[in-house]
Short mmCIF file of C-alpha atoms and ligand atoms in Angstrom, two decimals:
data_model
loop_
_atom_site.label_atom_id
_atom_site.label_comp_id
_atom_site.label_asym_id
_atom_site.label_seq_id
_atom_site.Cartn_x
_atom_site.Cartn_y
_atom_site.Cartn_z
CA MET A 1490 -18.10 -4.68 4.25
CA ARG A 1491 -14.99 -6.57 5.48
CA VAL A 1492 -11.92 -4.29 5.47
CA TRP A 1493 -8.31 -5.35 6.06
CA ILE A 1494 -5.83 -2.57 6.79
CA THR A 1495 -2.07 -3.02 7.09
CA GLY A 1496 0.03 -0.51 9.03
CA ALA A 1497 -2.96 0.13 11.28
CA SER A 1498 -1.16 0.46 14.64
CA SER A 1499 -0.72 4.23 14.20
CA GLY A 1500 -1.13 7.22 11.90
CA ILE A 1501 -3.22 7.05 8.72
CA GLY A 1502 -3.85 3.30 9.03
CA LEU A 1503 -5.23 3.63 12.54
CA ALA A 1504 -7.37 6.62 11.51
CA MET A 1505 -8.77 4.63 8.59
CA ALA A 1506 -9.53 1.69 10.90
CA GLN A 1507 -11.38 4.10 13.22
CA HIS A 1508 -13.32 5.52 10.28
CA TYR A 1509 -14.44 2.15 8.90
CA ALA A 1510 -15.24 0.74 12.37
CA ARG A 1511 -17.35 3.84 13.15
CA GLU A 1512 -19.25 3.27 9.90
CA GLY A 1513 -20.13 -0.24 11.10
CA HIS A 1514 -17.80 -2.26 8.87
CA GLU A 1515 -15.90 -5.35 10.03
CA VAL A 1516 -12.27 -4.25 10.33
CA ILE A 1517 -9.13 -6.39 10.58
CA ILE A 1518 -5.96 -4.50 11.51
CA SER A 1519 -2.35 -5.58 10.93
CA ALA A 1520 1.08 -4.22 11.88
CA ARG A 1521 4.13 -5.55 13.73
CA ARG A 1522 3.46 -4.20 17.24
CA ALA A 1523 1.09 -6.85 18.60
CA GLU A 1524 0.35 -5.12 21.92
CA THR A 1525 -0.44 -1.78 20.31
CA LEU A 1526 -2.71 -3.52 17.82
CA ALA A 1527 -4.46 -5.47 20.57
CA SER A 1528 -5.29 -2.35 22.60
CA ALA A 1529 -6.41 -0.44 19.47
CA ALA A 1530 -8.60 -3.39 18.53
CA VAL A 1531 -10.52 -3.22 21.81
CA THR A 1532 -11.50 0.42 21.43
CA LEU A 1533 -12.15 0.47 17.66
CA PRO A 1534 -13.51 -2.33 17.67
CA ALA A 1535 -11.50 -4.43 15.20
CA HIS A 1536 -9.79 -7.81 14.89
CA PRO A 1537 -6.01 -7.61 15.44
CA LEU A 1538 -3.79 -9.72 13.19
CA PRO A 1539 -0.12 -8.89 13.83
CA LEU A 1540 2.35 -9.41 10.98
CA ASP A 1541 5.45 -8.04 9.32
CA VAL A 1542 4.68 -7.25 5.67
CA THR A 1543 8.26 -8.10 4.69
CA ASP A 1544 7.53 -11.72 5.68
CA ARG A 1545 5.87 -13.15 2.57
CA ASP A 1546 4.64 -16.35 4.25
CA ALA A 1547 3.16 -14.40 7.15
CA VAL A 1548 1.24 -12.10 4.77
CA HIS A 1549 -0.11 -15.04 2.76
CA ALA A 1550 -1.10 -16.89 5.96
CA ALA A 1551 -2.85 -13.77 7.30
CA VAL A 1552 -4.96 -13.31 4.17
CA ARG A 1553 -5.91 -16.99 4.10
CA ARG A 1554 -6.77 -16.87 7.80
CA ILE A 1555 -9.07 -13.86 7.35
CA GLU A 1556 -10.79 -15.46 4.37
CA THR A 1557 -11.23 -18.82 6.11
CA GLU A 1558 -12.24 -17.63 9.57
CA ARG A 1559 -14.18 -14.46 8.70
CA GLY A 1560 -15.00 -14.47 5.00
CA PRO A 1561 -13.94 -12.69 1.81
CA ILE A 1562 -11.99 -9.44 2.11
CA ASP A 1563 -14.03 -6.74 0.34
CA LEU A 1564 -11.49 -3.94 0.71
CA ALA A 1565 -7.76 -4.35 1.39
CA ILE A 1566 -5.90 -1.16 2.28
CA LEU A 1567 -2.18 -1.90 1.91
CA ASN A 1568 -0.88 1.00 3.92
CA ALA A 1569 2.14 -0.28 5.91
CA GLY A 1570 5.14 1.87 5.14
CA THR A 1571 8.34 3.40 6.36
CA TYR A 1572 10.33 6.54 5.62
CA VAL A 1573 13.85 7.63 6.40
CA VAL A 1574 15.28 11.00 5.33
CA THR A 1575 18.18 10.05 3.05
CA PRO A 1576 20.77 12.72 2.19
CA ALA A 1577 23.14 11.63 -0.59
CA ALA A 1578 25.96 11.37 1.99
CA GLU A 1579 23.96 8.75 3.91
CA PHE A 1580 22.76 6.73 0.93
CA THR A 1581 23.40 3.01 1.16
CA THR A 1582 21.89 0.01 -0.60
CA GLU A 1583 20.65 -1.16 2.82
CA VAL A 1584 18.61 2.01 3.33
CA ALA A 1585 17.14 1.78 -0.19
CA ALA A 1586 16.42 -1.94 0.21
CA ARG A 1587 14.74 -1.42 3.56
CA MET A 1588 12.29 1.11 2.10
CA MET A 1589 11.66 -1.07 -0.96
CA SER A 1590 11.12 -4.16 1.16
CA VAL A 1591 8.40 -2.56 3.29
CA ASN A 1592 6.80 0.00 0.94
CA TYR A 1593 6.94 -1.98 -2.31
CA PHE A 1594 7.65 -5.68 -1.74
CA GLY A 1595 5.49 -5.71 1.41
CA LEU A 1596 2.63 -4.60 -0.79
CA CYS A 1597 3.55 -7.16 -3.47
CA HIS A 1598 3.31 -9.93 -0.87
CA ALA A 1599 -0.32 -8.98 -0.24
CA LEU A 1600 -1.15 -8.43 -3.92
CA GLU A 1601 0.06 -11.84 -5.00
CA VAL A 1602 -2.31 -13.58 -2.61
CA LEU A 1603 -5.26 -11.15 -2.83
CA MET A 1604 -5.48 -10.81 -6.61
CA PRO A 1605 -6.20 -14.50 -7.42
CA LEU A 1606 -8.80 -14.71 -4.64
CA MET A 1607 -10.62 -11.55 -5.73
CA ARG A 1608 -10.37 -12.34 -9.45
CA ALA A 1609 -11.79 -15.81 -8.87
CA ARG A 1610 -14.87 -14.39 -7.15
CA GLY A 1611 -15.17 -11.45 -9.56
CA ARG A 1612 -15.18 -8.72 -6.93
CA GLY A 1613 -13.02 -6.87 -4.42
CA GLN A 1614 -11.14 -3.62 -4.01
CA ILE A 1615 -7.45 -3.07 -3.25
CA ALA A 1616 -6.03 0.30 -2.20
CA ALA A 1617 -2.25 0.73 -2.26
CA MET A 1618 -0.58 3.45 -0.20
CA SER A 1619 1.81 5.53 -2.25
CA SER A 1620 2.61 9.24 -1.77
CA LEU A 1621 2.75 12.55 -3.64
CA ALA A 1622 6.49 12.16 -2.95
CA GLY A 1623 6.43 9.47 -5.64
CA TYR A 1624 5.57 12.02 -8.36
CA VAL A 1625 9.09 13.46 -8.56
CA GLY A 1626 12.56 13.02 -7.12
CA LEU A 1627 13.31 15.61 -4.45
CA PRO A 1628 16.47 16.10 -2.36
CA TYR A 1629 16.87 13.84 0.70
CA ALA A 1630 13.93 11.60 -0.29
CA GLY A 1631 15.30 9.44 -3.11
CA PRO A 1632 14.81 5.89 -1.77
CA TYR A 1633 11.37 6.72 -0.35
CA ALA A 1634 10.24 8.42 -3.59
CA ALA A 1635 11.56 5.47 -5.62
CA SER A 1636 9.58 2.96 -3.53
CA LYS A 1637 6.39 5.01 -3.83
CA SER A 1638 6.82 5.56 -7.60
CA ALA A 1639 7.17 1.80 -7.93
CA VAL A 1640 3.83 1.34 -6.14
CA MET A 1641 2.16 3.87 -8.46
CA ARG A 1642 3.45 2.32 -11.68
CA LEU A 1643 2.55 -1.20 -10.52
CA CYS A 1644 -1.02 -0.21 -9.66
CA GLU A 1645 -1.52 1.72 -12.92
CA SER A 1646 -0.39 -1.30 -14.87
CA LEU A 1647 -2.86 -3.59 -13.08
CA VAL A 1648 -6.03 -1.47 -13.37
CA SER A 1649 -7.33 -2.67 -16.74
CA GLU A 1650 -6.61 -6.37 -16.29
CA LEU A 1651 -8.19 -6.46 -12.84
CA ALA A 1652 -11.22 -4.41 -13.94
CA ARG A 1653 -11.98 -7.05 -16.58
CA ASP A 1654 -12.35 -9.54 -13.71
CA GLY A 1655 -14.45 -7.22 -11.53
CA VAL A 1656 -11.61 -6.19 -9.20
CA GLN A 1657 -10.74 -2.58 -8.53
CA ILE A 1658 -7.31 -1.26 -7.60
CA SER A 1659 -6.59 2.27 -6.38
CA VAL A 1660 -3.53 4.20 -5.37
CA ILE A 1661 -3.50 6.64 -2.44
CA ASN A 1662 -1.21 9.66 -2.80
CA PRO A 1663 -1.29 11.85 0.30
CA GLY A 1664 0.79 14.97 0.80
CA PHE A 1665 1.88 15.61 4.38
CA VAL A 1666 -0.27 14.01 7.07
CA ARG A 1667 0.41 14.54 10.79
CA THR A 1668 1.49 11.09 12.07
CA PRO A 1669 4.43 9.58 14.01
CA LEU A 1670 6.17 9.26 10.61
CA THR A 1671 6.10 13.02 9.90
CA ASP A 1672 6.54 14.05 13.56
CA ARG A 1673 10.25 13.29 12.97
CA ASN A 1674 10.55 15.87 10.17
CA ASP A 1675 12.36 19.09 11.01
CA PHE A 1676 11.49 20.92 7.77
CA PRO A 1677 8.36 22.85 6.75
CA MET A 1678 5.47 20.60 5.65
CA PRO A 1679 3.11 22.73 3.52
CA TRP A 1680 -0.65 22.14 3.79
CA ILE A 1681 -0.23 19.30 6.33
CA VAL A 1682 -3.52 17.56 7.15
CA GLU A 1683 -4.69 15.65 10.23
CA ALA A 1684 -4.86 11.84 10.03
CA ASP A 1685 -8.65 11.83 10.66
CA ASP A 1686 -9.24 14.19 7.75
CA ALA A 1687 -6.95 12.08 5.56
CA ALA A 1688 -8.92 8.95 6.50
CA ARG A 1689 -12.26 10.57 5.59
CA TRP A 1690 -10.83 11.80 2.29
CA ILE A 1691 -9.47 8.36 1.42
CA ALA A 1692 -12.68 6.51 2.37
CA ARG A 1693 -14.83 8.93 0.35
CA ASP A 1694 -12.70 8.64 -2.80
CA LEU A 1695 -12.37 4.86 -2.51
CA ALA A 1696 -16.14 4.55 -2.17
CA ALA A 1697 -16.50 6.71 -5.30
CA GLY A 1698 -14.29 4.22 -7.14
CA ARG A 1699 -11.48 6.66 -7.94
CA PHE A 1700 -8.20 5.19 -9.18
CA GLU A 1701 -6.04 7.89 -7.66
CA VAL A 1702 -6.84 9.35 -4.25
CA ARG A 1703 -4.72 12.50 -3.93
CA PHE A 1704 -4.79 15.27 -1.37
CA PRO A 1705 -4.46 18.05 -0.42
CA ARG A 1706 -5.27 19.37 -3.89
CA ARG A 1707 -2.88 22.35 -3.75
CA LEU A 1708 0.12 20.16 -3.02
CA ALA A 1709 -0.99 17.53 -5.55
CA TRP A 1710 -1.19 20.17 -8.31
CA SER A 1711 2.14 21.71 -7.26
CA MET A 1712 3.85 18.31 -7.48
CA ARG A 1713 2.20 17.51 -10.81
CA LEU A 1714 3.34 20.88 -12.18
CA LEU A 1715 6.88 20.26 -10.89
CA SER A 1716 6.97 16.92 -12.71
CA MET A 1717 6.09 18.65 -16.02
CA LEU A 1718 8.70 21.43 -15.87
CA PRO A 1719 11.66 21.50 -18.25
CA GLU A 1720 14.68 20.02 -16.47
CA ARG A 1721 16.64 23.28 -16.09
CA LEU A 1722 13.77 24.94 -14.29
CA TYR A 1723 13.02 21.81 -12.27
CA PHE A 1724 16.60 21.46 -10.99
CA ALA A 1725 16.81 25.20 -10.31
CA ILE A 1726 13.87 24.68 -7.94
CA THR A 1727 15.24 21.52 -6.29
CA LYS A 1728 18.60 23.27 -5.68
CA ARG A 1729 16.71 25.83 -3.62
CA MET A 1730 15.44 23.01 -1.40
CA LEU A 1731 18.96 22.13 -0.21
CA ARG A 1732 19.81 22.74 3.41
CA PRO A 1733 23.07 24.53 4.28
CA ALA A 1734 25.98 22.07 3.83
N1 NAP B 3112 2.31 10.85 6.97
C1 NAP B 3112 2.49 11.30 5.75
O1 NAP B 3112 2.69 12.51 5.52
C2 NAP B 3112 2.41 10.36 4.58
C3 NAP B 3112 2.33 10.92 3.29
C4 NAP B 3112 2.25 10.08 2.20
C5 NAP B 3112 2.23 8.70 2.37
N2 NAP B 3112 2.31 8.19 3.63
C6 NAP B 3112 2.28 6.74 3.75
O2 NAP B 3112 1.22 6.37 4.60
C7 NAP B 3112 1.51 5.11 5.21
C8 NAP B 3112 1.27 5.21 6.70
O3 NAP B 3112 2.20 6.13 7.24
P1 NAP B 3112 1.89 7.04 8.50
O4 NAP B 3112 2.24 8.42 8.13
O5 NAP B 3112 0.56 6.74 9.04
O6 NAP B 3112 3.06 6.55 9.47
P2 NAP B 3112 3.10 5.67 10.80
O7 NAP B 3112 2.19 6.25 11.83
O8 NAP B 3112 4.53 5.50 11.12
O9 NAP B 3112 2.45 4.29 10.33
C9 NAP B 3112 3.16 3.32 9.65
C10 NAP B 3112 2.45 2.01 9.91
O10 NAP B 3112 3.09 0.97 9.16
C11 NAP B 3112 3.38 -0.10 10.07
N3 NAP B 3112 4.57 -0.80 9.58
C12 NAP B 3112 5.81 -0.31 9.36
N4 NAP B 3112 6.62 -1.30 8.93
C13 NAP B 3112 5.87 -2.43 8.89
C14 NAP B 3112 6.14 -3.78 8.55
N5 NAP B 3112 7.36 -4.17 8.16
N6 NAP B 3112 5.13 -4.68 8.63
C15 NAP B 3112 3.90 -4.31 9.03
N7 NAP B 3112 3.57 -3.05 9.36
C16 NAP B 3112 4.56 -2.12 9.30
C17 NAP B 3112 3.60 0.56 11.43
O11 NAP B 3112 3.31 -0.32 12.48
P3 NAP B 3112 4.38 -1.22 13.30
O12 NAP B 3112 5.54 -0.34 13.60
O13 NAP B 3112 3.58 -1.66 14.47
O14 NAP B 3112 4.70 -2.35 12.38
C18 NAP B 3112 2.50 1.61 11.38
O15 NAP B 3112 1.26 1.03 11.74
C19 NAP B 3112 2.95 4.78 4.82
O16 NAP B 3112 2.95 3.89 3.72
C20 NAP B 3112 3.51 6.13 4.39
O17 NAP B 3112 4.58 6.00 3.47
C21 NAP B 3112 2.39 8.98 4.73
#
C-alpha cells in the first residue's frame, strides 16, 4: 500500500509513518521542516516531501508528484495541525485564522486534489485528523475546537457521495496524545496515550474501515456525554474548568 502522511515530522504523524513503514508499506512523509523530514526518512524508511499545507499550489503539486513518480496514493492521512491555547482575553481573528488555515483549509487543499483522482479510479482512502476537542466548546480552546469541528462536519458530509465512487473517508478523533504539541500544556490531561499506541489504534481502525477513529474510549464517551447535557448543566461543568483569574 502507498501511504502519504502530512504532519509527519513529529508526534502522531511520525508514529504513524513508523507504523506503516514497519508493516512494509511505501510511505511518503510531508511537513514544513525539510531537514527533520529528511533524517526521519532515512531511519523509517520513507520518502520525504516537504511542504506547507497552507500553500494550496504546493499541496496540489506534491500529490501530483507522488502520483506521477510513485503511483496512486492508496491511503492519505491528512494529519498536519497546530494548536494554541486561546483564553478569551487573547482571542484575535489572526489566531483563529491561523488554526483554520492549517487544521481545516490545509486539509481542504489536499482533499480537492485527492478526491477527483481517487473517484476517477474508484478506490482510495482518506483519513482526516480531527480531535475529541471538536465535540464540544471548552474554555481556552475555542479556535482549535472550531477548526476540528469543521473537519468533522466536512468529512461526515462527504462519506456517502465518496462511498458511491469507491472512496472511503474517515475522521480521527484522539483525546490527549503525548507529543510536542501537548508537551506545552500545563493542565491535567486525563487518560493521555503514547504516540505509538495512538498510531497502532488509528491504523487498526482505518484498516477495519471505520468512519470515526476515536480513543481513548473513556474520554470519547465523556466528551460525547458532555455534548448531550442540557445547557445549564453543561455550562456549570465548563465554569469549573476555569483557571483562577
Ligand atoms: N497530541 C494530541 O493530544 C492531539 C489530540 C487530538 C488531535 N491531535 C491532532 O493530531 C495532529 C498531529 O499533532 P501532534 O500532537 O502529533 O503534534 P506535533 O508533534 O506538533 O505535530 C504536528 C505536525 O504537523 C506539522 N505541521 C504543522 N503545521 C504545518 C503546516 N503548515 N504544513 C505542514 N505541516 C505542518 C508539523 O511539522 P512542521 O512543523 O515540520 O511543519 C508536525 O509534523 C494535529 O492535527 C493535532 O491537532 C493531537
